[in-house]
Amino acid sequence: MGSDIRAVTWTGDGLRLIDQTVLPGRFEHCEVRDTASLVDAIQRLVVRGAPALGVAGAFGVAIAMAEAERKGWGETERDEAIERVRSARPTAVNLAAGVDRVVPLIPKGVDAVIAEAQALLEEDVRGNRAIGCAGADWILARSGDRPLRVLTHCNAGALATAGWGTALGVIRELHERGRLQLVYADETRPLLQGSRLTAWELEQAGIPYRVQVDGAAASTILRGLVDVAVIGADRIAANGDTANKIGSLAVALACADARIPFVVAAPRSTIDFAMPSGDQIPIEERAPGEVLTWSGASIAPDAANAFNPAFDVTPARLVTALVTETGVLEVSAGDTPATHPDPPKPNH
Ligand code: MRU
């Protein structure tokens, strides 16, 4: 099933989403035909991961247009609904970018919007394949002959994209080339995208892995058990500062201390050239209950409150390489998106 996983599919009158809140126990779809349901699906993480959010946002504009037609909305109500989709989650730049890409086509009609959203979806799958190859080439050029032990954090796989995956695309490619020994999948508190989703994808693909608690990652790296860390991204500032799932920064710090590469794999659409550095990236704070409860039961004193940022920002100096569909930037060495506003030539 590996590469056949499709988190987001257009059905002709709406979106079919793999419900990522119930995996791995159940494989179910969620059908979305109105913007309120789409906003809810995005905020509950039924659909999640920056590139998948971009595709869902683009199709969300078509959903808003059809809903406006059905409900007799004027342009103002339709545009307000589009804005609610666009801002349903703040950190991943791809969501707003997906919406913004198709909005100019509204005057041409819903079919033009759907065609552009579909083009975005197909570009993402193609781009992920290219990211996988470029990332594997870069990593293998810097490692010896022995099979690699790779650490990843959160889920940057097919479920988080239109297909194949970014960080998991690199891992899939290493596996296909027979160069992968083991993946350490950080469980990713509090919503467990690593243990529920990454482990599920690795299982489907027959890739050997071990799930570890997030708190184990630094020790696993400093004990010499990891050759390279590969993660995805939600927004990359022009200077290379990278927002990704909370806990990514701790992995990057450990990699720097252990002198192993910390690799970010993401499509160029995740680069926000309008944002000079990472301190301006909006960081989503989610409900305290995600931290304070487990399967509905309280795991902290009743009066406890929680700090629940969903993302952190890894400074560019800790990002060894940024792999996009157009090639690799060696960010900590000064090769940042700002120095490459035009795509570098693929180096594979
Ligand atoms: O909160 P999530 O599950 O949407 O967070 C997802 C991540 O942080 C991913 O690593 C990122 O979006 C890259 S997905 C290719």
PDB file of C-alpha atoms in Angstrom, residues 81-288:
ATOM      1  CA  ALA A  81     -16.012  31.015   4.465  1.00  0.00           C
ATOM      2  CA  ILE A  82     -12.841  30.823   2.354  1.00  0.00           C
ATOM      3  CA  GLU A  83     -11.011  32.923   4.941  1.00  0.00           C
ATOM      4  CA  ARG A  84     -12.115  30.561   7.733  1.00  0.00           C
ATOM      5  CA  VAL A  85     -10.573  27.655   5.810  1.00  0.00           C
ATOM      6  CA  ARG A  86      -7.418  29.685   5.049  1.00  0.00           C
ATOM      7  CA  SER A  87      -6.817  30.515   8.704  1.00  0.00           C
ATOM      8  CA  ALA A  88      -8.012  27.255  10.290  1.00  0.00           C
ATOM      9  CA  ARG A  89      -4.439  26.542  11.408  1.00  0.00           C
ATOM     10  CA  PRO A  90      -1.760  29.251  11.487  1.00  0.00           C
ATOM     11  CA  THR A  91       1.678  27.651  11.290  1.00  0.00           C
ATOM     12  CA  ALA A  92       1.833  25.663   8.037  1.00  0.00           C
ATOM     13  CA  VAL A  93       2.223  28.242   5.278  1.00  0.00           C
ATOM     14  CA  ASN A  94       0.951  25.703   2.734  1.00  0.00           C
ATOM     15  CA  LEU A  95      -2.673  26.021   3.899  1.00  0.00           C
ATOM     16  CA  ALA A  96      -2.956  29.740   3.098  1.00  0.00           C
ATOM     17  CA  ALA A  97      -0.750  29.290   0.023  1.00  0.00           C
ATOM     18  CA  GLY A  98      -3.037  26.536  -1.321  1.00  0.00           C
ATOM     19  CA  VAL A  99      -6.082  28.782  -0.915  1.00  0.00           C
ATOM     20  CA  ASP A 100      -4.275  31.793  -2.401  1.00  0.00           C
ATOM     21  CA  ARG A 101      -3.175  29.809  -5.432  1.00  0.00           C
ATOM     22  CA  VAL A 102      -6.738  29.073  -6.582  1.00  0.00           C
ATOM     23  CA  VAL A 103      -8.634  32.192  -5.398  1.00  0.00           C
ATOM     24  CA  PRO A 104      -7.664  34.206  -8.532  1.00  0.00           C
ATOM     25  CA  LEU A 105      -9.448  31.534 -10.601  1.00  0.00           C
ATOM     26  CA  ILE A 106     -12.832  32.022  -8.900  1.00  0.00           C
ATOM     27  CA  PRO A 107     -14.110  34.309 -11.704  1.00  0.00           C
ATOM     28  CA  LYS A 108     -13.399  31.484 -14.180  1.00  0.00           C
ATOM     29  CA  GLY A 109     -15.733  29.130 -12.325  1.00  0.00           C
ATOM     30  CA  VAL A 110     -15.555  26.139 -10.029  1.00  0.00           C
ATOM     31  CA  ASP A 111     -14.150  23.765 -12.660  1.00  0.00           C
ATOM     32  CA  ALA A 112     -11.094  25.998 -13.118  1.00  0.00           C
ATOM     33  CA  VAL A 113     -10.554  26.046  -9.348  1.00  0.00           C
ATOM     34  CA  ILE A 114     -10.860  22.262  -9.109  1.00  0.00           C
ATOM     35  CA  ALA A 115      -8.416  21.784 -11.999  1.00  0.00           C
ATOM     36  CA  GLU A 116      -5.819  24.007 -10.297  1.00  0.00           C
ATOM     37  CA  ALA A 117      -6.277  22.254  -6.952  1.00  0.00           C
ATOM     38  CA  GLN A 118      -5.830  18.918  -8.717  1.00  0.00           C
ATOM     39  CA  ALA A 119      -2.670  20.261 -10.398  1.00  0.00           C
ATOM     40  CA  LEU A 120      -1.332  21.233  -6.951  1.00  0.00           C
ATOM     41  CA  LEU A 121      -2.076  17.724  -5.678  1.00  0.00           C
ATOM     42  CA  GLU A 122      -0.254  16.077  -8.590  1.00  0.00           C
ATOM     43  CA  GLU A 123       2.707  18.489  -8.339  1.00  0.00           C
ATOM     44  CA  ASP A 124       3.041  17.583  -4.673  1.00  0.00           C
ATOM     45  CA  VAL A 125       3.291  13.850  -5.367  1.00  0.00           C
ATOM     46  CA  ARG A 126       5.855  14.447  -8.149  1.00  0.00           C
ATOM     47  CA  GLY A 127       7.766  16.886  -5.933  1.00  0.00           C
ATOM     48  CA  ASN A 128       7.911  14.375  -3.103  1.00  0.00           C
ATOM     49  CA  ARG A 129       9.454  11.762  -5.379  1.00  0.00           C
ATOM     50  CA  ALA A 130      12.113  14.316  -6.370  1.00  0.00           C
ATOM     51  CA  ILE A 131      12.700  15.230  -2.704  1.00  0.00           C
ATOM     52  CA  GLY A 132      13.138  11.540  -1.883  1.00  0.00           C
ATOM     53  CA  CYS A 133      15.782  11.083  -4.591  1.00  0.00           C
ATOM     54  CA  ALA A 134      17.654  14.323  -3.854  1.00  0.00           C
ATOM     55  CA  GLY A 135      17.655  13.630  -0.119  1.00  0.00           C
ATOM     56  CA  ALA A 136      18.848  10.044  -0.522  1.00  0.00           C
ATOM     57  CA  ASP A 137      21.611  11.147  -2.921  1.00  0.00           C
ATOM     58  CA  TRP A 138      22.816  13.837  -0.511  1.00  0.00           C
ATOM     59  CA  ILE A 139      22.778  11.533   2.515  1.00  0.00           C
ATOM     60  CA  LEU A 140      24.444   8.618   0.736  1.00  0.00           C
ATOM     61  CA  ALA A 141      27.180  10.854  -0.679  1.00  0.00           C
ATOM     62  CA  ARG A 142      28.145  11.632   2.934  1.00  0.00           C
ATOM     63  CA  SER A 143      27.897   8.183   4.502  1.00  0.00           C
ATOM     64  CA  GLY A 144      29.944   5.053   4.223  1.00  0.00           C
ATOM     65  CA  ASP A 145      28.678   1.781   2.808  1.00  0.00           C
ATOM     66  CA  ARG A 146      26.881   0.571   5.886  1.00  0.00           C
ATOM     67  CA  PRO A 147      23.070   0.657   6.035  1.00  0.00           C
ATOM     68  CA  LEU A 148      21.769   3.791   7.713  1.00  0.00           C
ATOM     69  CA  ARG A 149      19.894   4.401  10.948  1.00  0.00           C
ATOM     70  CA  VAL A 150      17.542   7.331  10.463  1.00  0.00           C
ATOM     71  CA  LEU A 151      15.569   9.240  13.077  1.00  0.00           C
ATOM     72  CA  THR A 152      12.362  11.073  12.201  1.00  0.00           C
ATOM     73  CA  HIS A 153       9.950  13.164  14.225  1.00  0.00           C
ATOM     74  CA  CYS A 154       6.169  13.507  13.772  1.00  0.00           C
ATOM     75  CA  ASN A 155       4.724  12.307  10.456  1.00  0.00           C
ATOM     76  CA  ALA A 156       5.980  13.736   7.172  1.00  0.00           C
ATOM     77  CA  GLY A 157       4.757  10.824   5.093  1.00  0.00           C
ATOM     78  CA  ALA A 158       2.056  10.118   2.525  1.00  0.00           C
ATOM     79  CA  LEU A 159      -0.562  10.982   5.144  1.00  0.00           C
ATOM     80  CA  ALA A 160       0.894  14.481   5.576  1.00  0.00           C
ATOM     81  CA  THR A 161       1.121  15.198   1.847  1.00  0.00           C
ATOM     82  CA  ALA A 162      -0.694  14.390  -1.389  1.00  0.00           C
ATOM     83  CA  GLY A 163       1.280  11.118  -1.511  1.00  0.00           C
ATOM     84  CA  TRP A 164       4.664   9.434  -0.825  1.00  0.00           C
ATOM     85  CA  GLY A 165       5.886  11.964   1.751  1.00  0.00           C
ATOM     86  CA  THR A 166       8.749  14.406   2.256  1.00  0.00           C
ATOM     87  CA  ALA A 167      10.949  13.159   5.131  1.00  0.00           C
ATOM     88  CA  LEU A 168       9.330   9.753   4.720  1.00  0.00           C
ATOM     89  CA  GLY A 169       9.897  10.085   0.954  1.00  0.00           C
ATOM     90  CA  VAL A 170      13.641  10.246   1.664  1.00  0.00           C
ATOM     91  CA  ILE A 171      13.336   7.263   4.000  1.00  0.00           C
ATOM     92  CA  ARG A 172      11.293   5.276   1.431  1.00  0.00           C
ATOM     93  CA  GLU A 173      13.935   6.031  -1.214  1.00  0.00           C
ATOM     94  CA  LEU A 174      16.799   4.883   1.066  1.00  0.00           C
ATOM     95  CA  HIS A 175      14.838   1.701   1.740  1.00  0.00           C
ATOM     96  CA  GLU A 176      14.220   1.092  -1.986  1.00  0.00           C
ATOM     97  CA  ARG A 177      17.956   1.494  -2.606  1.00  0.00           C
ATOM     98  CA  GLY A 178      18.669  -1.143   0.070  1.00  0.00           C
ATOM     99  CA  ARG A 179      20.537   1.374   2.230  1.00  0.00           C
ATOM    100  CA  LEU A 180      18.261   1.599   5.276  1.00  0.00           C
ATOM    101  CA  GLN A 181      18.827  -0.381   8.453  1.00  0.00           C
ATOM    102  CA  LEU A 182      16.320   1.108  10.861  1.00  0.00           C
ATOM    103  CA  VAL A 183      14.060   4.103  11.464  1.00  0.00           C
ATOM    104  CA  TYR A 184      13.648   5.568  14.932  1.00  0.00           C
ATOM    105  CA  ALA A 185      10.144   7.082  14.899  1.00  0.00           C
ATOM    106  CA  ASP A 186       9.657   9.587  17.721  1.00  0.00           C
ATOM    107  CA  GLU A 187       6.172   9.037  19.143  1.00  0.00           C
ATOM    108  CA  THR A 188       5.373  12.799  18.981  1.00  0.00           C
ATOM    109  CA  ARG A 189       3.481  13.919  22.050  1.00  0.00           C
ATOM    110  CA  PRO A 190       0.745  14.844  22.573  1.00  0.00           C
ATOM    111  CA  LEU A 191      -1.166  13.605  19.504  1.00  0.00           C
ATOM    112  CA  LEU A 192       1.176  10.738  18.601  1.00  0.00           C
ATOM    113  CA  GLN A 193       1.602  11.378  14.899  1.00  0.00           C
ATOM    114  CA  GLY A 194       4.841   9.351  15.107  1.00  0.00           C
ATOM    115  CA  SER A 195       3.585   6.221  16.850  1.00  0.00           C
ATOM    116  CA  ARG A 196       0.130   6.233  15.235  1.00  0.00           C
ATOM    117  CA  LEU A 197       0.852   7.479  11.706  1.00  0.00           C
ATOM    118  CA  THR A 198       4.561   7.193  10.849  1.00  0.00           C
ATOM    119  CA  ALA A 199       4.746   3.706  12.349  1.00  0.00           C
ATOM    120  CA  TRP A 200       1.601   2.747  10.391  1.00  0.00           C
ATOM    121  CA  GLU A 201       3.126   3.980   7.132  1.00  0.00           C
ATOM    122  CA  LEU A 202       6.457   2.255   7.812  1.00  0.00           C
ATOM    123  CA  GLU A 203       4.580  -0.948   8.602  1.00  0.00           C
ATOM    124  CA  GLN A 204       2.671  -0.724   5.287  1.00  0.00           C
ATOM    125  CA  ALA A 205       5.951  -0.193   3.441  1.00  0.00           C
ATOM    126  CA  GLY A 206       7.783  -3.040   5.204  1.00  0.00           C
ATOM    127  CA  ILE A 207      10.439  -0.655   6.539  1.00  0.00           C
ATOM    128  CA  PRO A 208      12.076  -1.702   9.848  1.00  0.00           C
ATOM    129  CA  TYR A 209      11.409   0.773  12.653  1.00  0.00           C
ATOM    130  CA  ARG A 210      11.245   1.290  16.379  1.00  0.00           C
ATOM    131  CA  VAL A 211       8.961   3.785  18.077  1.00  0.00           C
ATOM    132  CA  GLN A 212      10.632   5.726  20.879  1.00  0.00           C
ATOM    133  CA  VAL A 213       9.308   8.349  23.280  1.00  0.00           C
ATOM    134  CA  ASP A 214      10.289  11.890  22.328  1.00  0.00           C
ATOM    135  CA  GLY A 215      12.439  12.123  25.460  1.00  0.00           C
ATOM    136  CA  ALA A 216      14.632   9.267  24.213  1.00  0.00           C
ATOM    137  CA  ALA A 217      15.680  10.984  20.986  1.00  0.00           C
ATOM    138  CA  ALA A 218      18.622  13.037  22.296  1.00  0.00           C
ATOM    139  CA  SER A 219      20.078  10.069  24.124  1.00  0.00           C
ATOM    140  CA  THR A 220      19.653   7.740  21.134  1.00  0.00           C
ATOM    141  CA  ILE A 221      21.513  10.295  18.996  1.00  0.00           C
ATOM    142  CA  LEU A 222      24.340  10.913  21.500  1.00  0.00           C
ATOM    143  CA  ARG A 223      24.794   7.169  22.059  1.00  0.00           C
ATOM    144  CA  GLY A 224      25.767   6.934  18.381  1.00  0.00           C
ATOM    145  CA  LEU A 225      22.701   4.952  17.326  1.00  0.00           C
ATOM    146  CA  VAL A 226      21.591   7.398  14.615  1.00  0.00           C
ATOM    147  CA  ASP A 227      23.375   8.377  11.383  1.00  0.00           C
ATOM    148  CA  VAL A 228      21.028  11.134  10.236  1.00  0.00           C
ATOM    149  CA  ALA A 229      17.774  12.824  11.317  1.00  0.00           C
ATOM    150  CA  VAL A 230      15.253  13.703   8.597  1.00  0.00           C
ATOM    151  CA  ILE A 231      12.154  15.752   9.354  1.00  0.00           C
ATOM    152  CA  GLY A 232       9.502  17.716   7.463  1.00  0.00           C
ATOM    153  CA  ALA A 233       8.555  21.377   7.876  1.00  0.00           C
ATOM    154  CA  ASP A 234       5.489  23.552   8.292  1.00  0.00           C
ATOM    155  CA  ARG A 235       7.096  26.859   7.368  1.00  0.00           C
ATOM    156  CA  ILE A 236      10.662  27.768   6.456  1.00  0.00           C
ATOM    157  CA  ALA A 237      11.705  31.404   6.751  1.00  0.00           C
ATOM    158  CA  ALA A 238      13.866  32.996   4.049  1.00  0.00           C
ATOM    159  CA  ASN A 239      16.951  32.643   6.286  1.00  0.00           C
ATOM    160  CA  GLY A 240      16.359  28.881   6.706  1.00  0.00           C
ATOM    161  CA  ASP A 241      14.823  28.923  10.214  1.00  0.00           C
ATOM    162  CA  THR A 242      12.404  25.990  10.182  1.00  0.00           C
ATOM    163  CA  ALA A 243       9.108  25.469  12.007  1.00  0.00           C
ATOM    164  CA  ASN A 244       8.089  21.858  12.520  1.00  0.00           C
ATOM    165  CA  LYS A 245       6.346  19.710  15.116  1.00  0.00           C
ATOM    166  CA  ILE A 246       7.226  20.504  18.732  1.00  0.00           C
ATOM    167  CA  GLY A 247      10.306  18.488  19.684  1.00  0.00           C
ATOM    168  CA  SER A 248      12.097  18.974  16.352  1.00  0.00           C
ATOM    169  CA  LEU A 249      14.396  21.610  17.885  1.00  0.00           C
ATOM    170  CA  ALA A 250      15.561  19.187  20.580  1.00  0.00           C
ATOM    171  CA  VAL A 251      16.429  16.664  17.852  1.00  0.00           C
ATOM    172  CA  ALA A 252      18.394  19.349  15.952  1.00  0.00           C
ATOM    173  CA  LEU A 253      20.363  20.341  19.075  1.00  0.00           C
ATOM    174  CA  ALA A 254      21.282  16.723  19.739  1.00  0.00           C
ATOM    175  CA  CYS A 255      22.336  16.235  16.104  1.00  0.00           C
ATOM    176  CA  ALA A 256      24.584  19.311  16.289  1.00  0.00           C
ATOM    177  CA  ASP A 257      26.200  18.010  19.473  1.00  0.00           C
ATOM    178  CA  ALA A 258      26.699  14.555  17.956  1.00  0.00           C
ATOM    179  CA  ARG A 259      27.906  16.088  14.657  1.00  0.00           C
ATOM    180  CA  ILE A 260      25.419  14.189  12.524  1.00  0.00           C
ATOM    181  CA  PRO A 261      23.305  15.816   9.790  1.00  0.00           C
ATOM    182  CA  PHE A 262      19.915  17.304  10.627  1.00  0.00           C
ATOM    183  CA  VAL A 263      18.032  17.272   7.319  1.00  0.00           C
ATOM    184  CA  VAL A 264      14.780  19.113   6.563  1.00  0.00           C
ATOM    185  CA  ALA A 265      12.789  17.728   3.622  1.00  0.00           C
ATOM    186  CA  ALA A 266      10.020  19.970   2.276  1.00  0.00           C
ATOM    187  CA  PRO A 267       8.571  21.283  -0.984  1.00  0.00           C
ATOM    188  CA  ARG A 268       9.562  24.815  -1.995  1.00  0.00           C
ATOM    189  CA  SER A 269       5.956  25.824  -1.303  1.00  0.00           C
ATOM    190  CA  THR A 270       6.808  25.498   2.413  1.00  0.00           C
ATOM    191  CA  ILE A 271       9.370  28.316   2.110  1.00  0.00           C
ATOM    192  CA  ASP A 272       7.861  31.651   3.133  1.00  0.00           C
ATOM    193  CA  PHE A 273      10.080  34.160   1.349  1.00  0.00           C
ATOM    194  CA  ALA A 274       8.053  37.011   2.884  1.00  0.00           C
ATOM    195  CA  MET A 275       9.211  35.965   6.346  1.00  0.00           C
ATOM    196  CA  PRO A 276      12.830  36.983   6.891  1.00  0.00           C
ATOM    197  CA  SER A 277      13.397  34.847   9.998  1.00  0.00           C
ATOM    198  CA  GLY A 278      11.715  32.245  12.150  1.00  0.00           C
ATOM    199  CA  ASP A 279      10.880  34.471  15.122  1.00  0.00           C
ATOM    200  CA  GLN A 280       7.876  35.820  13.178  1.00  0.00           C
ATOM    201  CA  ILE A 281       6.416  32.392  12.391  1.00  0.00           C
ATOM    202  CA  PRO A 282       3.024  32.064  14.136  1.00  0.00           C
ATOM    203  CA  ILE A 283       3.112  29.076  16.478  1.00  0.00           C
ATOM    204  CA  GLU A 284      -0.213  27.338  17.031  1.00  0.00           C
ATOM    205  CA  GLU A 285      -1.101  26.738  20.667  1.00  0.00           C
ATOM    206  CA  ARG A 286      -3.541  23.901  21.108  1.00  0.00           C
ATOM    207  CA  ALA A 287      -5.959  22.952  23.872  1.00  0.00           C
ATOM    208  CA  PRO A 288      -4.459  22.042  27.299  1.00  0.00           C
TER     209      PRO A 288
END
